[in-house]
mmCIF file of C-alpha atoms in Angstrom:
data_model
loop_
_atom_site.group_PDB
_atom_site.id
_atom_site.type_symbol
_atom_site.label_atom_id
_atom_site.label_comp_id
_atom_site.label_asym_id
_atom_site.label_seq_id
_atom_site.Cartn_x
_atom_site.Cartn_y
_atom_site.Cartn_z
ATOM 1 C CA MET M 1 89.424 111.046 108.047
ATOM 2 C CA VAL M 2 86.745 108.753 109.422
ATOM 3 C CA VAL M 3 84.262 111.644 107.229
ATOM 4 C CA LEU M 4 86.624 111.631 104.277
ATOM 5 C CA LEU M 5 87.064 107.902 104.000
ATOM 6 C CA LEU M 6 83.113 107.476 103.904
ATOM 7 C CA ALA M 7 82.340 110.065 101.661
ATOM 8 C CA CYS M 8 84.305 107.840 99.196
ATOM 9 C CA LEU M 9 83.547 104.435 99.621
ATOM 10 C CA LEU M 10 80.299 105.135 97.382
ATOM 11 C CA PRO M 11 81.827 106.348 95.120
ATOM 12 C CA TYR M 12 84.832 103.866 94.926
ATOM 13 C CA TYR M 13 81.966 100.325 94.763
ATOM 14 C CA LEU M 14 80.192 102.591 92.118
ATOM 15 C CA PHE M 15 82.637 102.976 89.896
ATOM 16 C CA ALA M 16 84.375 99.075 90.686
ATOM 17 C CA LEU M 17 81.072 98.393 89.604
ATOM 18 C CA LEU M 18 80.159 100.092 85.790
ATOM 19 C CA ARG M 19 83.658 99.142 85.902
ATOM 20 C CA LEU M 20 85.053 102.414 85.557
ATOM 21 C CA HIS M 21 88.768 104.787 85.959
ATOM 22 C CA ASN M 22 88.339 104.790 89.483
ATOM 23 C CA PRO M 23 89.938 108.037 90.892
ATOM 24 C CA TRP M 24 89.072 107.587 94.605
ATOM 25 C CA PRO M 25 91.971 105.965 96.043
ATOM 26 C CA ARG M 26 93.596 109.208 94.798
ATOM 27 C CA VAL M 27 90.921 111.313 95.821
ATOM 28 C CA PHE M 28 91.166 109.378 99.551
ATOM 29 C CA LEU M 29 95.137 109.657 100.067
ATOM 30 C CA ALA M 30 95.693 113.728 98.393
ATOM 31 C CA GLY M 31 92.511 113.741 101.041
ATOM 32 C CA LEU M 32 94.401 112.842 104.475
ATOM 33 C CA CYS M 33 97.784 114.820 103.324
ATOM 34 C CA TRP M 34 95.502 118.051 103.885
ATOM 35 C CA ILE M 35 94.336 116.579 106.554
ATOM 36 C CA ALA M 36 97.754 116.024 108.090
ATOM 37 C CA GLY M 37 98.864 118.369 107.108
ATOM 38 C CA VAL M 38 101.340 117.218 104.872
ATOM 39 C CA GLN M 39 103.598 119.838 102.825
ATOM 40 C CA ILE M 40 105.202 118.156 99.450
ATOM 41 C CA LYS M 41 108.156 119.662 97.858
ATOM 42 C CA VAL M 42 109.117 117.634 94.549
ATOM 43 C CA VAL M 43 112.893 118.263 92.912
ATOM 44 C CA GLY M 44 113.709 117.421 90.365
ATOM 45 C CA GLU M 45 112.447 115.610 86.812
ATOM 46 C CA ARG M 46 109.978 112.792 87.009
ATOM 47 C CA PRO M 47 110.325 109.609 84.875
ATOM 48 C CA LYS M 48 108.347 109.868 81.161
ATOM 49 C CA GLY M 49 105.800 106.758 80.578
ATOM 50 C CA SER M 50 105.732 103.780 83.829
ATOM 51 C CA ALA M 51 107.961 103.777 86.681
ATOM 52 C CA PHE M 52 108.543 101.512 89.147
ATOM 53 C CA LEU M 53 108.208 103.002 92.384
ATOM 54 C CA ILE M 54 110.240 101.413 95.365
ATOM 55 C CA ALA M 55 109.997 103.582 98.674
ATOM 56 C CA ASN M 56 111.662 102.875 102.654
ATOM 57 C CA HIS M 57 108.255 104.022 105.090
ATOM 58 C CA VAL M 58 109.345 105.551 107.925
ATOM 59 C CA SER M 59 105.549 106.481 109.083
ATOM 60 C CA TRP M 60 102.134 105.674 108.009
ATOM 61 C CA ILE M 61 102.209 109.644 105.804
ATOM 62 C CA ASP M 62 104.697 108.010 103.668
ATOM 63 C CA ILE M 63 101.921 106.005 101.457
ATOM 64 C CA PRO M 64 99.355 109.055 101.153
ATOM 65 C CA ALA M 65 102.055 111.323 100.955
ATOM 66 C CA ILE M 66 104.048 109.443 97.430
ATOM 67 C CA ALA M 67 100.517 108.861 96.564
ATOM 68 C CA GLU M 68 99.439 112.072 95.891
ATOM 69 C CA ALA M 69 103.346 113.408 94.685
ATOM 70 C CA THR M 70 102.806 110.718 92.412
ATOM 71 C CA GLY M 71 99.393 110.000 91.565
ATOM 72 C CA SER M 72 99.910 106.659 92.289
ATOM 73 C CA ALA M 73 97.294 104.450 94.217
#
């Protein structure tokens, strides 16, 4: 996880400095899920357009799992 964090930091700050759309938070969170062995099953339809997601966290792994499933960061 530390190696993934270090690999994502430089591109993150480079994109932020250039004010470009920054995909690196989502890349990092999806990578955490992969490292932790999280398997996600999405049931139902995703909302069309913008949505506000409220979730009750059970553990720290909820955040990267929700990010991977929804594309949020």
